[in-house]
Amino acid sequence: MSNLNKKWYSGMSSTEDWWSAWLGLFFFGLGLLSIWGLDVVGWIAKPKAWEFTNLINNFSWSKLIKTSSKEYAHLHPLVSILITYIVFTGLTSIGAYFQKLNVKKYIVGFTIIFLLTWFAWIVGYEVHFSAIDAVLKGKNLFEVYDLSWGLQLGGGFGFMLALAIGLIIGNFFKGFATKIREAAKPEWFIKTAIVLLGIKLGMMTMKAAGFTYELALAGAAAAFVAYLLFWPIIYYVGRKFFKLNRSSAAVLSSGISICGVSASIATAGAIKAKPIIPIAVATLVLVFAMFELVILPGFYSSVAPNQPIVNGAAMGMTVKTDGADAAAGAILDELMVSKQLKTHNIKWEEGWILSAAILTKIWIDIFIGIWSFVLAVVWIRNVENKKQKERIPWSEIWFRFPKFILAYMLVWFIYLGMMYFFPNILDNAQVGGNIVQGTFRKFMFMLTFLSIGIITDFSKLKGMGRLTLLYAIGLFVIIAPIAYLVAYIFHHGMMPPLASS
Amino acid sequence: MQLDFTLSFTETQWICFDDSIEILADSLDELDNHIERHLREKYQKGSFRIKMFFDFDRFPHWYRQYMPHYFNRDYTYTIK
């Protein structure tokens, strides 16, 4: 059976990209039913802040987990978890079936990933890890639980724990990792989460329309400038100092400087490189993305605690792959919001720093198809010397266009439409919308953290010598500093709005 | 005349095929030369629009989640 892109609608039922759009839009649609007073999403379980000794002295599941809306508060927490499991396993298994995954293996893998994810999420809400020593929603959890110490990481600890569990499995229990890898799909999970983030963007626009548009435009400008700077520099360094051939230099340049694996595949396709080249580059991208994900959020939040949006945008330009970028953006958001609250007692609204990271990355994703098209034309005219007339079909841009972004934009525009044309239904729409963009989205993020760890195998760097060296130099010496400079130029002075207390 | 082929690869070679023919080559240039020879033998003369659609199923599953398309080719070849 073949998987050919012949028609504009090819892949609509078989690629994870389209399935991110379908799944995200389905959840979004469920949330919208609250316009008519129907709460069909409030059953989803979410973790509660809890304290270890308090739990041990008097164990109760209701101290750990609750439903997302009061409509379903009568459900036992474990029933809520069970419904969450059935819905997510059922829907993603349908997607897995159409993506031609092994459904049996997928369900087994997803079940294990689901349980580990919930373990990390619940542990991450233990107040010694999560609580901030400040008054939030009328109470200070430090005082409520009489804590003598705390890491004060907000939700960041759960993310990091999920990532650590995934990495341990992926690198020390490789047999086990292989068994559950069928369900470890970070790109699918994160793209679905990004579609749901469209709701957040819609709500953010309602709150601060001018700032949101400014953020989107600045992200586009920064991504465009970054493209023009990163790619030629890395290509030149690869050719001049590392003596790479044209194909390898081009593919690696896209991998390091644009958007990791997807850009390297798109570029390799555009210049018709042998598929072994982007597959090798993909390995490098994935492993280095993990280093970036682990290092950069802590680094940025420590070095530039007063530049939240600059940090987010720089993250979007530096961290490769959508999954790692969104994951890093989420950790950065948690760390910076917590730190600001802890040190200045100022509560930035959550999600803006993450959105800065995502918006920049989304523009980069959008440009991939156009960039590859231009590169294909340049390659045919200037590098290849063919006797027959080869044309580059315009459809190549469409086939490389990330479709989940269409769903993200659609969700955003629907919110904008409601804002401008039906403002009276907004309050009701947000009831469901808040749950979908809150708990649903965060759960997809948690799945991403665990999955991305499972598929990352550091030992794959062995034997990749000079490519690894070029990647490391390119990323940390060239891309990261320039990205930060570009992010600073376009985003400095932007601050997230304050959260309503 | 339009001819549609499926394009794929092994570890080292490109493969181009339809219901009647399968051609293997080390490079795309070599592949095009084989196709040209095949057309000459079969049709002697004429203008041909060649379309090749890359079979993305040949990529490993883990890899497909990042980008669902490699490339399609579309070129015209005339035998006089």
PDB file of N, CA and C in Angstrom, chain A residues 390-445:
ATOM      1  N   GLU A 390      12.061  20.413 -16.062  1.00  0.00           N
ATOM      2  CA  GLU A 390      11.338  19.977 -14.866  1.00  0.00           C
ATOM      3  C   GLU A 390      10.668  21.183 -14.236  1.00  0.00           C
ATOM      4  N   ARG A 391       9.405  21.048 -13.900  1.00  0.00           N
ATOM      5  CA  ARG A 391       8.703  22.144 -13.226  1.00  0.00           C
ATOM      6  C   ARG A 391       8.423  21.726 -11.779  1.00  0.00           C
ATOM      7  N   ILE A 392       8.382  22.736 -10.937  1.00  0.00           N
ATOM      8  CA  ILE A 392       8.076  22.453  -9.531  1.00  0.00           C
ATOM      9  C   ILE A 392       6.592  22.710  -9.350  1.00  0.00           C
ATOM     10  N   PRO A 393       5.812  21.687  -9.058  1.00  0.00           N
ATOM     11  CA  PRO A 393       4.372  21.915  -8.883  1.00  0.00           C
ATOM     12  C   PRO A 393       4.112  22.811  -7.674  1.00  0.00           C
ATOM     13  N   TRP A 394       3.163  23.766  -7.839  1.00  0.00           N
ATOM     14  CA  TRP A 394       2.791  24.637  -6.723  1.00  0.00           C
ATOM     15  C   TRP A 394       2.255  23.806  -5.561  1.00  0.00           C
ATOM     16  N   SER A 395       1.721  22.640  -5.911  1.00  0.00           N
ATOM     17  CA  SER A 395       1.140  21.794  -4.860  1.00  0.00           C
ATOM     18  C   SER A 395       2.185  21.369  -3.815  1.00  0.00           C
ATOM     19  N   GLU A 396       3.482  21.469  -4.196  1.00  0.00           N
ATOM     20  CA  GLU A 396       4.530  21.119  -3.225  1.00  0.00           C
ATOM     21  C   GLU A 396       4.437  21.999  -1.968  1.00  0.00           C
ATOM     22  N   ILE A 397       4.058  23.273  -2.167  1.00  0.00           N
ATOM     23  CA  ILE A 397       3.925  24.178  -1.010  1.00  0.00           C
ATOM     24  C   ILE A 397       2.806  23.675  -0.099  1.00  0.00           C
ATOM     25  N   TRP A 398       1.693  23.300  -0.721  1.00  0.00           N
ATOM     26  CA  TRP A 398       0.539  22.831   0.051  1.00  0.00           C
ATOM     27  C   TRP A 398       0.865  21.542   0.790  1.00  0.00           C
ATOM     28  N   PHE A 399       1.507  20.594   0.102  1.00  0.00           N
ATOM     29  CA  PHE A 399       1.787  19.311   0.734  1.00  0.00           C
ATOM     30  C   PHE A 399       2.725  19.462   1.934  1.00  0.00           C
ATOM     31  N   ARG A 400       3.572  20.497   1.876  1.00  0.00           N
ATOM     32  CA  ARG A 400       4.502  20.696   3.002  1.00  0.00           C
ATOM     33  C   ARG A 400       3.934  21.644   4.059  1.00  0.00           C
ATOM     34  N   PHE A 401       2.803  22.232   3.768  1.00  0.00           N
ATOM     35  CA  PHE A 401       2.220  23.180   4.730  1.00  0.00           C
ATOM     36  C   PHE A 401       1.670  22.409   5.937  1.00  0.00           C
ATOM     37  N   PRO A 402       2.049  22.834   7.145  1.00  0.00           N
ATOM     38  CA  PRO A 402       1.534  22.126   8.336  1.00  0.00           C
ATOM     39  C   PRO A 402       0.046  22.403   8.541  1.00  0.00           C
ATOM     40  N   LYS A 403      -0.763  21.376   8.398  1.00  0.00           N
ATOM     41  CA  LYS A 403      -2.222  21.573   8.379  1.00  0.00           C
ATOM     42  C   LYS A 403      -2.788  21.906   9.760  1.00  0.00           C
ATOM     43  N   PHE A 404      -2.088  21.482  10.819  1.00  0.00           N
ATOM     44  CA  PHE A 404      -2.625  21.784  12.151  1.00  0.00           C
ATOM     45  C   PHE A 404      -2.697  23.295  12.384  1.00  0.00           C
ATOM     46  N   ILE A 405      -1.849  24.032  11.646  1.00  0.00           N
ATOM     47  CA  ILE A 405      -1.864  25.488  11.800  1.00  0.00           C
ATOM     48  C   ILE A 405      -3.179  26.060  11.265  1.00  0.00           C
ATOM     49  N   LEU A 406      -3.741  25.411  10.238  1.00  0.00           N
ATOM     50  CA  LEU A 406      -5.037  25.862   9.721  1.00  0.00           C
ATOM     51  C   LEU A 406      -6.090  25.759  10.824  1.00  0.00           C
ATOM     52  N   ALA A 407      -6.032  24.637  11.556  1.00  0.00           N
ATOM     53  CA  ALA A 407      -7.005  24.436  12.633  1.00  0.00           C
ATOM     54  C   ALA A 407      -6.771  25.452  13.756  1.00  0.00           C
ATOM     55  N   TYR A 408      -5.499  25.712  14.056  1.00  0.00           N
ATOM     56  CA  TYR A 408      -5.143  26.694  15.099  1.00  0.00           C
ATOM     57  C   TYR A 408      -5.694  28.069  14.728  1.00  0.00           C
ATOM     58  N   MET A 409      -5.478  28.451  13.457  1.00  0.00           N
ATOM     59  CA  MET A 409      -5.959  29.751  12.974  1.00  0.00           C
ATOM     60  C   MET A 409      -7.493  29.780  12.974  1.00  0.00           C
ATOM     61  N   LEU A 410      -8.087  28.668  12.546  1.00  0.00           N
ATOM     62  CA  LEU A 410      -9.553  28.610  12.497  1.00  0.00           C
ATOM     63  C   LEU A 410     -10.151  28.831  13.881  1.00  0.00           C
ATOM     64  N   VAL A 411      -9.570  28.148  14.854  1.00  0.00           N
ATOM     65  CA  VAL A 411     -10.060  28.290  16.232  1.00  0.00           C
ATOM     66  C   VAL A 411      -9.913  29.741  16.698  1.00  0.00           C
ATOM     67  N   TRP A 412      -8.765  30.320  16.399  1.00  0.00           N
ATOM     68  CA  TRP A 412      -8.526  31.722  16.777  1.00  0.00           C
ATOM     69  C   TRP A 412      -9.551  32.639  16.109  1.00  0.00           C
ATOM     70  N   PHE A 413      -9.743  32.443  14.777  1.00  0.00           N
ATOM     71  CA  PHE A 413     -10.660  33.310  14.035  1.00  0.00           C
ATOM     72  C   PHE A 413     -12.108  33.131  14.495  1.00  0.00           C
ATOM     73  N   ILE A 414     -12.477  31.919  14.881  1.00  0.00           N
ATOM     74  CA  ILE A 414     -13.844  31.720  15.391  1.00  0.00           C
ATOM     75  C   ILE A 414     -14.038  32.541  16.662  1.00  0.00           C
ATOM     76  N   TYR A 415     -13.007  32.558  17.504  1.00  0.00           N
ATOM     77  CA  TYR A 415     -13.103  33.384  18.716  1.00  0.00           C
ATOM     78  C   TYR A 415     -13.157  34.874  18.368  1.00  0.00           C
ATOM     79  N   LEU A 416     -12.348  35.255  17.356  1.00  0.00           N
ATOM     80  CA  LEU A 416     -12.388  36.667  16.931  1.00  0.00           C
ATOM     81  C   LEU A 416     -13.770  37.004  16.386  1.00  0.00           C
ATOM     82  N   GLY A 417     -14.335  36.076  15.608  1.00  0.00           N
ATOM     83  CA  GLY A 417     -15.675  36.267  15.046  1.00  0.00           C
ATOM     84  C   GLY A 417     -16.710  36.465  16.143  1.00  0.00           C
ATOM     85  N   MET A 418     -16.615  35.621  17.170  1.00  0.00           N
ATOM     86  CA  MET A 418     -17.554  35.748  18.289  1.00  0.00           C
ATOM     87  C   MET A 418     -17.371  37.092  18.985  1.00  0.00           C
ATOM     88  N   MET A 419     -16.080  37.470  19.112  1.00  0.00           N
ATOM     89  CA  MET A 419     -15.764  38.715  19.821  1.00  0.00           C
ATOM     90  C   MET A 419     -16.385  39.920  19.114  1.00  0.00           C
ATOM     91  N   TYR A 420     -16.284  39.924  17.770  1.00  0.00           N
ATOM     92  CA  TYR A 420     -16.759  41.086  17.025  1.00  0.00           C
ATOM     93  C   TYR A 420     -18.250  41.010  16.672  1.00  0.00           C
ATOM     94  N   PHE A 421     -18.765  39.793  16.424  1.00  0.00           N
ATOM     95  CA  PHE A 421     -20.139  39.701  15.914  1.00  0.00           C
ATOM     96  C   PHE A 421     -21.152  39.147  16.928  1.00  0.00           C
ATOM     97  N   PHE A 422     -20.691  38.324  17.838  1.00  0.00           N
ATOM     98  CA  PHE A 422     -21.631  37.746  18.821  1.00  0.00           C
ATOM     99  C   PHE A 422     -21.078  37.867  20.240  1.00  0.00           C
ATOM    100  N   PRO A 423     -20.781  39.096  20.668  1.00  0.00           N
ATOM    101  CA  PRO A 423     -20.140  39.256  21.984  1.00  0.00           C
ATOM    102  C   PRO A 423     -20.985  38.717  23.142  1.00  0.00           C
ATOM    103  N   ASN A 424     -22.309  38.616  22.922  1.00  0.00           N
ATOM    104  CA  ASN A 424     -23.171  38.169  24.030  1.00  0.00           C
ATOM    105  C   ASN A 424     -23.013  36.675  24.338  1.00  0.00           C
ATOM    106  N   ILE A 425     -22.423  35.899  23.413  1.00  0.00           N
ATOM    107  CA  ILE A 425     -22.282  34.463  23.702  1.00  0.00           C
ATOM    108  C   ILE A 425     -20.891  34.113  24.245  1.00  0.00           C
ATOM    109  N   LEU A 426     -20.038  35.145  24.315  1.00  0.00           N
ATOM    110  CA  LEU A 426     -18.645  34.863  24.693  1.00  0.00           C
ATOM    111  C   LEU A 426     -18.494  34.242  26.082  1.00  0.00           C
ATOM    112  N   ASP A 427     -19.251  34.776  27.036  1.00  0.00           N
ATOM    113  CA  ASP A 427     -19.120  34.276  28.403  1.00  0.00           C
ATOM    114  C   ASP A 427     -19.428  32.778  28.467  1.00  0.00           C
ATOM    115  N   ASN A 428     -20.529  32.389  27.799  1.00  0.00           N
ATOM    116  CA  ASN A 428     -20.878  30.967  27.791  1.00  0.00           C
ATOM    117  C   ASN A 428     -19.839  30.145  27.033  1.00  0.00           C
ATOM    118  N   ALA A 429     -19.352  30.686  25.915  1.00  0.00           N
ATOM    119  CA  ALA A 429     -18.363  29.949  25.109  1.00  0.00           C
ATOM    120  C   ALA A 429     -17.104  29.674  25.922  1.00  0.00           C
ATOM    121  N   GLN A 430     -16.758  30.636  26.768  1.00  0.00           N
ATOM    122  CA  GLN A 430     -15.516  30.477  27.537  1.00  0.00           C
ATOM    123  C   GLN A 430     -15.615  29.417  28.635  1.00  0.00           C
ATOM    124  N   VAL A 431     -16.837  29.075  29.033  1.00  0.00           N
ATOM    125  CA  VAL A 431     -16.980  28.048  30.075  1.00  0.00           C
ATOM    126  C   VAL A 431     -16.355  26.743  29.577  1.00  0.00           C
ATOM    127  N   GLY A 432     -16.793  26.303  28.395  1.00  0.00           N
ATOM    128  CA  GLY A 432     -16.209  25.092  27.817  1.00  0.00           C
ATOM    129  C   GLY A 432     -14.808  25.340  27.292  1.00  0.00           C
ATOM    130  N   GLY A 433     -14.624  26.531  26.701  1.00  0.00           N
ATOM    131  CA  GLY A 433     -13.322  26.870  26.114  1.00  0.00           C
ATOM    132  C   GLY A 433     -12.206  26.825  27.135  1.00  0.00           C
ATOM    133  N   ASN A 434     -12.496  27.314  28.339  1.00  0.00           N
ATOM    134  CA  ASN A 434     -11.464  27.324  29.380  1.00  0.00           C
ATOM    135  C   ASN A 434     -11.034  25.912  29.761  1.00  0.00           C
ATOM    136  N   ILE A 435     -11.987  24.999  29.794  1.00  0.00           N
ATOM    137  CA  ILE A 435     -11.636  23.615  30.157  1.00  0.00           C
ATOM    138  C   ILE A 435     -10.808  22.973  29.042  1.00  0.00           C
ATOM    139  N   VAL A 436     -11.224  23.213  27.794  1.00  0.00           N
ATOM    140  CA  VAL A 436     -10.518  22.592  26.670  1.00  0.00           C
ATOM    141  C   VAL A 436      -9.110  23.163  26.530  1.00  0.00           C
ATOM    142  N   GLN A 437      -9.005  24.495  26.588  1.00  0.00           N
ATOM    143  CA  GLN A 437      -7.654  25.074  26.447  1.00  0.00           C
ATOM    144  C   GLN A 437      -6.857  24.941  27.744  1.00  0.00           C
ATOM    145  N   GLY A 438      -7.517  24.607  28.832  1.00  0.00           N
ATOM    146  CA  GLY A 438      -6.807  24.419  30.103  1.00  0.00           C
ATOM    147  C   GLY A 438      -6.418  22.965  30.299  1.00  0.00           C
ATOM    148  N   THR A 439      -7.357  22.187  30.819  1.00  0.00           N
ATOM    149  CA  THR A 439      -7.016  20.805  31.193  1.00  0.00           C
ATOM    150  C   THR A 439      -6.695  19.925  29.983  1.00  0.00           C
ATOM    151  N   PHE A 440      -7.534  20.001  28.933  1.00  0.00           N
ATOM    152  CA  PHE A 440      -7.277  19.169  27.746  1.00  0.00           C
ATOM    153  C   PHE A 440      -5.885  19.474  27.192  1.00  0.00           C
ATOM    154  N   ARG A 441      -5.617  20.779  27.030  1.00  0.00           N
ATOM    155  CA  ARG A 441      -4.339  21.175  26.428  1.00  0.00           C
ATOM    156  C   ARG A 441      -3.165  20.760  27.305  1.00  0.00           C
ATOM    157  N   LYS A 442      -3.284  20.980  28.618  1.00  0.00           N
ATOM    158  CA  LYS A 442      -2.171  20.639  29.508  1.00  0.00           C
ATOM    159  C   LYS A 442      -1.927  19.133  29.517  1.00  0.00           C
ATOM    160  N   PHE A 443      -3.024  18.366  29.413  1.00  0.00           N
ATOM    161  CA  PHE A 443      -2.846  16.918  29.373  1.00  0.00           C
ATOM    162  C   PHE A 443      -2.097  16.510  28.101  1.00  0.00           C
ATOM    163  N   MET A 444      -2.427  17.140  26.973  1.00  0.00           N
ATOM    164  CA  MET A 444      -1.704  16.831  25.729  1.00  0.00           C
ATOM    165  C   MET A 444      -0.229  17.239  25.862  1.00  0.00           C
ATOM    166  N   PHE A 445       0.030  18.335  26.568  1.00  0.00           N
ATOM    167  CA  PHE A 445       1.415  18.744  26.824  1.00  0.00           C
ATOM    168  C   PHE A 445       2.134  17.675  27.645  1.00  0.00           C
TER     169      PHE A 445
END
